[in-house]
Amino acid sequence: MPHRKADQPKCKSTTQLIHIADEFVKQDDGKNQDMETLLQECIDTLVNYQEECKKLRKRSSQSQQSSERSNESIFETYEAAYVYYKIVSQLVLNKIPELPEFMHAKNHAETQREKGLIDLYNMLVKTLLTDEKFAEIRKFIKEHSTSETPAAAKKKQIAAMSNTDSAWTNGQSVSPSRLSTLMSNHKVLLIDLRPRIKFIESHIKSETITCIEPISFKNTYSDIELTRRSLITSPAREISLFKERDSFDYIVIYTDELDKTHFSQQQQASLVELLVQRSFEKPLHDAKVLTLQGGFEGWIKNGGEYEGSHHKEDREYAMEYSIPPLKPQKASLMKPAPAPLSSTFSLTTDVNGSIGSEDRPSPQILFPDQRPSSLQRTPSFRDRLSSMSPISRTMSPSQNAEPIMHNNSTIYPETPQLMPSPSNRSLPQINFERGQFNSHLKSLSPPLLNGTPLENGYGRALMRSTAGANGNGIYKSAGDNDDQVIFNKPVSGFCVGLVNLGNSCYMNCIIQCLLGTNELAQIFLDDSYKNHINLNSKLGSKGVLAKYFSQLIHTMRQKAVPASTAGQKNLIKGDEKNAVQPINFKVASGSINPLFKGSSQQDCQEFCQFLLDGLHEDLNQCGGNPSLKELSEEAEKIREKLCMRIASSIEWERYLTTDFSVIVDLFQGQYASQLKCKVCGRTSTTYQPFSVLSVPVPRGSRCDIIDCFKEFTKIETLEKDEQWSCPQCKIKQPSTKKITITRLPRNLIIHLKRFDNLLNKNNIFVSYPNVLNLTPFWANDFDGKLPPGVTELPTRGQIPPFNYNLYGVACHFGTLYGGHYTSYVNKSSPYGWCYFDDTSWRKVKNDHEYITTNAYVLFYHRTPTSSL
């Protein structure tokens, strides 16, 4: 008989574990600790963390029958690893940066000791941010920790509301009339949890009130993170009030009760929990945290006093920073293109009997007998390619390869217009049965896998092809050329410099290069990106990063001299007085990732990945979908028998059910990493999305970009201690690894890996052309075999040839921590190629100036061809 859930051991919650880590860090407060001592403490604790990770790896490799005792031991190991990581994180990101010694060493490193300490600090930061195991640990703990059920929370709320005792309790709701009494007799801090634009228009009349935007914080924040990140751009008087929150008798939070998405109410509950349980900087020993019944609307209905903001800076602030409420727009009906379908398919309607095409999610293509992933989410492009070994050589494409993918369109790109659809509608169930057909299936997009499924696990898996999708986005078929959105239309050219905010040239050069991507600039200049912000995206910033990126682009265009009115002199070089300070965008970036918070030099390609990653998550129409299930061993065997052309296409369709945004459409590709046993020939292949492709730079005096791709795709024989544990042989065997590029994106960003693991730089001159042909490196191994039940897959632009035009070059001079970044960008007519060096810019002196030995990141745009 199965055990009851109540009898099963549980992990401590992440809140409890964070508190343990914070208490450990705080116990040394007041001691005269120097930077070297704290760094040594970080290293010692990091070693402990790595030891716990080794234990977890060892346990995962053992196939033991789990018992309650072994479960408890596993939980303890996960908890210890989590706490050790958080201790290092607190020391590195919060405590050490506050030391005067750190500030001096960072800005004025004079001695070898100071330089060594800063180098060590930077290595620790890099170690934390590139650690891949912690995400698995955090996910495991969240899945196995005790949490309050919704029913219990509701019961607690009802009990609190019925409490007539004068002694208020945290989380209790207070009526508008009682709040008025409290404000007359006690010291009350009001927190307006609505968008600032609404706060400025009208709010409860009080001298002790502050506004916190609902989208500005996550439910995992502590009060320290709330102060440093969410309030970073708030008026000084509001920040001061919040910092004095422990001096008030009551803190009352109110929000917008008319919010139909209930996001504001969820954030209100999160803020109450944050102030009560995670107030580490200012513990609330006496102050009670309450909420207002009915929110601001309830206050108005009960005759409460309210007012608009009378502060001039508030008005200016609202004009610059606030965004209108984000509401999903009704998707316009797209004209479906006829798709050849087998008569073996049928489509059943949802529970309401509706089959409207705008309700349809993209079908999720699954392999048989998928099992839930125990620890990790399906890999996304944020898992950096640079951390992996360059490992394979692709097969030469066959010139006579038979085309396998149906395509009716000659227009590229073919990826869909993003249109949110209501998430509360039931999903259609797709059944694959013999002898049945429903014409409504043609409206589904992208095209489904067609054909007659065999009576095996693969066919049964296809019957579950919609599992996990929730209808957040509508895909457009590769064959749909009516009402097609063509992103590749030129943006009116503008050139303007960016102010260096203390070693922020790494950021400036990437912004200038990305603005050379016309399609990306367009959606932020016309504000269409707002239609696609997904507040439910699990990994997004609730639109904060996208919002500030858009504001920066708008400001740059406003400050630039329009090309249409500029004189000949203004088309040759820019006036530094017009340069834009990207301070708000940098603050927003630093609030999301502490690596970019300070004034230390960073790697521009890491910032590029961070920015594309962050924008993708903000605009990810499927960001709230459940994670993909991990393939079973049987499913993996079936996939390994498929050619990469087919397997990679299926994996890409699966990936799009959890990651679908305009960033995916514009920048993301895919590569296959394959392990092969040299004894029995067994293979294991993983398919990895990427947005920045990192290729190794060979040693020597000079090389060509093609040499880098050859190095990237060559076969690598694994060393003895890295050998693959072959599931067929049951032991570690001599093995090889290779990488094959399986999907080339519309805009290809190539990172030249000039730095080794010890941060030594390879300054070899890498020759790169204006027109780059990567067709020979694209997997073209179709063998004529399709999996059971499949007759075609959407092309999604994957039709050779793959020719690219160069449009941007990010350059690096010096070392990683003591260098400088500039950029060359093709701004099109009338500017042409321009050189950007922070505040200054100019046209290039000759046609080859941008082919430079200092090239570090290259930006290419795919050339449309007649075959597309």
Short mmCIF file of C-alpha atoms in Angstrom, two decimals, residues 99-372:
data_model
loop_
_atom_site.label_atom_id
_atom_site.label_comp_id
_atom_site.label_asym_id
_atom_site.label_seq_id
_atom_site.Cartn_x
_atom_site.Cartn_y
_atom_site.Cartn_z
CA LEU A 99 34.05 46.68 2.50
CA PRO A 100 36.03 49.93 1.99
CA GLU A 101 38.99 47.72 1.11
CA PHE A 102 36.99 46.18 -1.74
CA MET A 103 35.92 49.56 -3.14
CA HIS A 104 39.51 50.79 -3.11
CA ALA A 105 40.90 47.61 -4.69
CA LYS A 106 38.19 47.62 -7.36
CA ASN A 107 38.66 51.23 -8.41
CA HIS A 108 42.32 51.90 -7.59
CA ALA A 109 44.13 48.57 -7.44
CA GLU A 110 47.76 49.59 -6.93
CA THR A 111 49.52 46.64 -5.34
CA GLN A 112 49.85 43.10 -6.64
CA ARG A 113 47.94 41.92 -3.56
CA GLU A 114 44.95 44.13 -4.35
CA LYS A 115 44.90 42.98 -7.96
CA GLY A 116 45.08 39.37 -6.81
CA LEU A 117 42.17 39.86 -4.40
CA ILE A 118 40.00 41.41 -7.12
CA ASP A 119 40.91 38.61 -9.54
CA LEU A 120 39.96 36.04 -6.91
CA TYR A 121 36.71 37.85 -6.20
CA ASN A 122 35.82 37.94 -9.89
CA MET A 123 36.55 34.23 -10.23
CA LEU A 124 34.20 33.51 -7.31
CA VAL A 125 31.45 35.58 -8.92
CA LYS A 126 31.96 33.76 -12.20
CA THR A 127 31.87 30.40 -10.41
CA LEU A 128 28.56 31.25 -8.74
CA LEU A 129 26.90 32.50 -11.90
CA THR A 130 28.02 29.63 -14.10
CA ASP A 131 27.19 26.89 -11.60
CA GLU A 132 24.67 24.57 -13.23
CA LYS A 133 23.97 22.30 -10.27
CA PHE A 134 22.35 24.89 -8.00
CA ALA A 135 19.28 25.26 -10.21
CA GLU A 136 18.67 21.52 -9.86
CA ILE A 137 19.18 21.71 -6.08
CA ARG A 138 16.74 24.61 -5.73
CA LYS A 139 14.15 22.87 -7.89
CA PHE A 140 14.44 19.64 -5.87
CA ILE A 141 13.98 21.48 -2.57
CA LYS A 142 10.96 23.42 -3.84
CA GLU A 143 9.37 20.19 -5.06
CA HIS A 144 10.01 18.34 -1.79
CA SER A 145 9.49 21.02 0.84
CA THR A 146 6.40 21.50 2.93
CA SER A 147 4.22 24.37 1.74
CA GLU A 148 0.88 25.71 2.92
CA THR A 149 -2.02 24.51 0.80
CA PRO A 150 -4.39 27.04 -0.79
CA ALA A 151 -7.21 25.69 1.37
CA ALA A 152 -5.19 26.24 4.55
CA ALA A 153 -4.25 29.73 3.43
CA LYS A 154 -7.89 30.58 2.73
CA LYS A 155 -8.93 29.23 6.12
CA LYS A 156 -6.25 31.32 7.77
CA GLN A 157 -7.41 34.42 5.91
CA ILE A 158 -11.06 33.87 6.95
CA ALA A 159 -10.01 33.39 10.53
CA ALA A 160 -7.97 36.56 10.38
CA MET A 161 -10.83 38.57 8.89
CA SER A 162 -13.16 37.41 11.65
CA ASN A 163 -10.71 38.33 14.36
CA THR A 164 -12.23 41.07 16.48
CA ASP A 165 -9.44 41.16 19.00
CA SER A 166 -7.65 44.50 19.25
CA ALA A 167 -4.31 42.73 18.94
CA TRP A 168 -3.79 42.59 15.18
CA THR A 169 -1.90 39.69 13.64
CA ASN A 170 0.37 39.72 10.58
CA GLY A 171 -1.48 39.15 7.33
CA GLN A 172 -4.84 40.17 8.73
CA SER A 173 -7.17 42.28 6.59
CA VAL A 174 -8.29 45.64 7.94
CA SER A 175 -11.46 47.42 6.83
CA PRO A 176 -11.23 50.97 5.43
CA SER A 177 -12.93 52.40 8.53
CA ARG A 178 -10.57 50.60 10.91
CA LEU A 179 -7.60 51.77 8.84
CA SER A 180 -8.79 55.36 9.17
CA THR A 181 -8.86 54.90 12.94
CA LEU A 182 -5.40 53.35 12.98
CA MET A 183 -3.99 56.24 10.92
CA SER A 184 -5.45 58.71 13.45
CA ASN A 185 -4.09 56.99 16.55
CA HIS A 186 -0.95 55.19 15.44
CA LYS A 187 2.10 55.49 13.26
CA VAL A 188 1.14 53.78 9.98
CA LEU A 189 3.23 53.17 6.85
CA LEU A 190 1.11 52.65 3.74
CA ILE A 191 2.47 50.63 0.80
CA ASP A 192 0.64 51.24 -2.47
CA LEU A 193 1.14 48.05 -4.48
CA ARG A 194 -0.01 49.34 -7.88
CA PRO A 195 1.75 50.62 -11.00
CA ARG A 196 3.34 53.99 -10.24
CA ILE A 197 1.28 55.75 -12.89
CA LYS A 198 -1.86 54.84 -10.92
CA PHE A 199 -0.22 55.87 -7.67
CA ILE A 200 0.59 59.31 -9.07
CA GLU A 201 -2.92 59.76 -10.44
CA SER A 202 -4.50 59.03 -7.05
CA HIS A 203 -3.64 57.30 -3.78
CA ILE A 204 -4.66 57.29 -0.13
CA LYS A 205 -3.92 60.66 1.43
CA SER A 206 -0.98 60.20 3.79
CA GLU A 207 2.44 61.67 4.42
CA THR A 208 3.86 58.22 5.15
CA ILE A 209 3.15 56.34 1.95
CA THR A 210 5.39 54.62 -0.59
CA CYS A 211 4.71 52.89 -3.89
CA ILE A 212 6.13 49.53 -4.91
CA GLU A 213 5.25 48.39 -8.43
CA PRO A 214 3.86 44.82 -8.47
CA ILE A 215 6.17 43.74 -11.29
CA SER A 216 9.30 44.97 -9.52
CA PHE A 217 9.90 42.01 -7.20
CA LYS A 218 9.77 38.24 -7.13
CA ASN A 219 8.25 36.08 -4.42
CA THR A 220 11.73 34.85 -3.45
CA TYR A 221 13.11 38.31 -2.57
CA SER A 222 14.22 39.30 0.91
CA ASP A 223 13.82 42.84 2.26
CA ILE A 224 17.43 43.50 1.29
CA GLU A 225 16.77 42.60 -2.34
CA LEU A 226 13.52 44.57 -2.33
CA THR A 227 15.35 47.71 -1.18
CA ARG A 228 18.31 47.35 -3.51
CA ARG A 229 16.44 46.18 -6.61
CA SER A 230 12.75 47.12 -6.56
CA LEU A 231 13.17 50.59 -5.03
CA ILE A 232 16.34 51.52 -6.85
CA THR A 233 14.56 54.10 -9.04
CA SER A 234 11.98 55.23 -6.47
CA PRO A 235 12.00 58.81 -5.12
CA ALA A 236 14.41 59.32 -2.23
CA ARG A 237 11.66 60.16 0.28
CA GLU A 238 9.90 56.83 -0.40
CA ILE A 239 13.11 54.85 -0.05
CA SER A 240 13.76 56.63 3.24
CA LEU A 241 10.28 55.75 4.52
CA PHE A 242 10.68 52.10 3.60
CA LYS A 243 14.07 51.93 5.31
CA GLU A 244 12.41 53.19 8.51
CA ARG A 245 9.63 50.59 8.32
CA ASP A 246 10.60 49.01 11.64
CA SER A 247 9.79 52.29 13.44
CA PHE A 248 6.07 52.15 12.51
CA ASP A 249 3.29 50.53 14.51
CA TYR A 250 1.55 49.18 11.43
CA ILE A 251 2.45 48.57 7.80
CA VAL A 252 -0.67 48.41 5.64
CA ILE A 253 -0.49 47.19 2.05
CA TYR A 254 -3.21 47.88 -0.48
CA THR A 255 -3.48 47.03 -4.15
CA ASP A 256 -5.84 47.03 -7.14
CA GLU A 257 -8.75 44.71 -6.37
CA LEU A 258 -10.07 45.21 -9.92
CA ASP A 259 -7.08 43.39 -11.40
CA LYS A 260 -8.75 40.53 -13.26
CA THR A 261 -5.49 38.63 -13.64
CA HIS A 262 -5.14 38.47 -9.81
CA PHE A 263 -1.44 39.22 -10.24
CA SER A 264 -1.61 42.19 -7.85
CA GLN A 265 -3.30 40.09 -5.18
CA GLN A 266 -0.66 37.37 -5.56
CA GLN A 267 2.09 39.96 -5.19
CA GLN A 268 0.36 41.41 -2.13
CA ALA A 269 0.43 38.01 -0.44
CA SER A 270 4.10 37.64 -1.43
CA LEU A 271 4.96 41.06 0.00
CA VAL A 272 3.28 40.24 3.31
CA GLU A 273 5.27 37.01 3.52
CA LEU A 274 8.47 38.85 2.60
CA LEU A 275 8.06 41.51 5.30
CA VAL A 276 7.04 39.01 7.97
CA GLN A 277 9.44 36.15 7.25
CA ARG A 278 12.36 37.65 5.30
CA SER A 279 12.98 41.02 6.93
CA PHE A 280 16.61 40.35 7.69
CA GLU A 281 17.90 43.92 7.34
CA LYS A 282 15.12 45.46 9.45
CA PRO A 283 13.32 42.74 11.47
CA LEU A 284 9.76 43.82 12.30
CA HIS A 285 9.65 43.00 16.00
CA ASP A 286 6.70 45.25 16.87
CA ALA A 287 5.21 46.45 13.59
CA LYS A 288 2.26 44.47 12.26
CA VAL A 289 1.81 43.91 8.53
CA LEU A 290 -1.82 44.21 7.41
CA THR A 291 -3.72 44.38 4.12
CA LEU A 292 -6.64 46.64 3.18
CA GLN A 293 -9.98 44.99 2.47
CA GLY A 294 -11.24 45.96 -0.97
CA GLY A 295 -7.96 47.62 -1.89
CA PHE A 296 -7.85 51.21 -3.08
CA GLU A 297 -11.32 50.90 -4.64
CA GLY A 298 -12.74 49.82 -1.28
CA TRP A 299 -11.14 52.83 0.38
CA ILE A 300 -12.78 55.19 -2.17
CA LYS A 301 -16.22 53.55 -1.84
CA ASN A 302 -16.08 54.02 1.93
CA GLY A 303 -15.37 57.73 1.58
CA GLY A 304 -11.68 57.59 2.41
CA GLU A 305 -9.55 60.61 1.58
CA TYR A 306 -7.31 60.37 -1.44
CA GLU A 307 -5.15 62.66 -3.55
CA GLY A 308 -2.94 62.82 -6.59
CA SER A 309 0.78 63.27 -6.27
CA HIS A 310 1.80 66.89 -5.66
CA HIS A 311 5.50 66.22 -6.16
CA LYS A 312 6.92 67.47 -9.46
CA GLU A 313 9.46 64.64 -9.65
CA ASP A 314 6.64 62.11 -9.43
CA ARG A 315 5.05 63.47 -12.59
CA GLU A 316 8.36 63.39 -14.42
CA TYR A 317 9.03 59.92 -13.07
CA ALA A 318 5.69 58.62 -14.33
CA MET A 319 6.25 59.99 -17.79
CA GLU A 320 9.61 58.26 -18.06
CA TYR A 321 9.29 54.97 -16.20
CA SER A 322 5.72 53.73 -15.94
CA ILE A 323 4.11 51.43 -18.48
CA PRO A 324 0.40 50.90 -19.01
CA PRO A 325 -1.24 47.78 -17.61
CA LEU A 326 -0.34 44.78 -19.69
CA LYS A 327 -3.48 43.13 -21.01
CA PRO A 328 -3.55 40.23 -23.42
CA GLN A 329 -4.92 41.30 -26.76
CA LYS A 330 -7.38 39.17 -28.62
CA ALA A 331 -5.59 37.29 -31.32
CA SER A 332 -6.64 38.12 -34.83
CA LEU A 333 -7.77 35.16 -36.86
CA MET A 334 -4.97 33.99 -39.11
CA LYS A 335 -5.81 32.52 -42.45
CA PRO A 336 -4.73 28.89 -42.29
CA ALA A 337 -2.76 27.48 -45.15
CA PRO A 338 -3.88 24.12 -46.47
CA ALA A 339 -1.65 21.39 -45.18
CA PRO A 340 -1.55 17.91 -46.68
CA LEU A 341 -2.85 15.66 -43.96
CA SER A 342 -3.36 11.99 -43.70
CA SER A 343 -6.85 10.63 -43.23
CA THR A 344 -5.61 8.89 -40.13
CA PHE A 345 -6.03 11.95 -37.92
CA SER A 346 -8.99 13.15 -35.93
CA LEU A 347 -9.51 16.10 -33.66
CA THR A 348 -11.90 16.11 -30.75
CA THR A 349 -13.25 19.37 -29.45
CA ASP A 350 -12.67 20.79 -25.98
CA VAL A 351 -15.18 20.43 -23.18
CA ASN A 352 -17.07 23.46 -24.44
CA GLY A 353 -17.26 22.07 -27.94
CA SER A 354 -15.34 24.96 -29.50
CA ILE A 355 -12.74 24.48 -32.20
CA GLY A 356 -11.77 28.11 -32.82
CA SER A 357 -8.34 28.26 -34.44
CA GLU A 358 -7.18 31.15 -32.28
CA ASP A 359 -7.42 28.90 -29.22
CA ARG A 360 -4.98 26.40 -30.57
CA PRO A 361 -1.53 25.95 -29.07
CA SER A 362 1.23 24.47 -31.13
CA PRO A 363 1.14 20.70 -30.82
CA GLN A 364 3.76 19.28 -28.53
CA ILE A 365 5.66 16.46 -30.17
CA LEU A 366 6.63 13.80 -27.69
CA PHE A 367 8.66 10.68 -27.70
CA PRO A 368 7.14 7.53 -26.22
CA ASP A 369 6.74 6.90 -22.54
CA GLN A 370 8.15 10.16 -21.36
CA ARG A 371 8.72 10.35 -17.65
CA PRO A 372 8.70 13.46 -15.48
#
